[in-house]
Every structure is written in C-alpha cells, then in structure tokens.
C-alpha cells in the first residue's frame, strides 16, 4: 500500500512569483467562522504552493492572474534549513495538478482575461 500526504486547495490567486526553476503561488482559501455576536465571517488563510513542472509554469505565466479562482493539488514535503545558527522546519506544498477554474470577477460584474 502506498502511503501519501496530499493537499487540495481551491482558492484565489494573490501573488505569482517566478523563480529560476520554480513558480511560487500565493492562494487564498476562505473558511466561514462564527463571531462572538453570532454572525458569520470569512477567515482567509494564505497558502504558498510551489510549482516545478515546466508545462504548468508556462500555463500559469500565460493564463493565470491575480484574483483568478484556481485548484492546486499535490504532495507535502517537510524541509529544514539553518538560520542564525538555529535549525528551522517547514512544510512545502509541491503542486502536481493545477487548473484555472474561473477568471477574476471585476467590480462591475465583468470578468477579466
């Protein structure tokens, strides 16, 4: 049996950062939470996803913009690095599947791109 650690994020693009061998995406996902007065509000979480596949990176560069609704699926990878003599730990979200679900909707109701 294969052991897996995966993620799926459906959210809106905040930032696209193109690096030498990877593209880093900032994707916002919203969760509803109930406030103390009983009303509901969105609780936004920003997720940083890393894309290595060249074909996916090209697609993102040509078709994806800030505010677009996207789906990213992939695997989790633990990482560690040293900073100021102290070992730090993190979890990388490595994107394996990516899709643009809808363009950003402008304030006047029109869609971009």
Short mmCIF file of C-alpha atoms in Angstrom, two decimals, residues 16-25 50-52 54 57:
data_model
loop_
_atom_site.label_atom_id
_atom_site.label_comp_id
_atom_site.label_asym_id
_atom_site.label_seq_id
_atom_site.Cartn_x
_atom_site.Cartn_y
_atom_site.Cartn_z
CA UNK A 16 2.63 34.76 -8.67
CA UNK A 17 6.39 34.75 -8.18
CA UNK A 18 8.51 33.31 -10.99
CA UNK A 19 11.87 31.93 -9.84
CA UNK A 20 14.68 30.24 -11.81
CA UNK A 21 13.41 26.65 -11.56
CA UNK A 22 10.03 27.10 -9.85
CA UNK A 23 6.96 29.29 -9.65
CA UNK A 24 5.60 30.21 -6.24
CA UNK A 25 1.85 30.88 -5.94
CA UNK A 50 5.43 25.67 -5.36
CA UNK A 51 5.22 24.51 -9.00
CA UNK A 52 8.24 22.81 -10.63
CA UNK A 54 7.76 23.45 -16.78
CA UNK A 57 4.71 27.00 -15.09
#
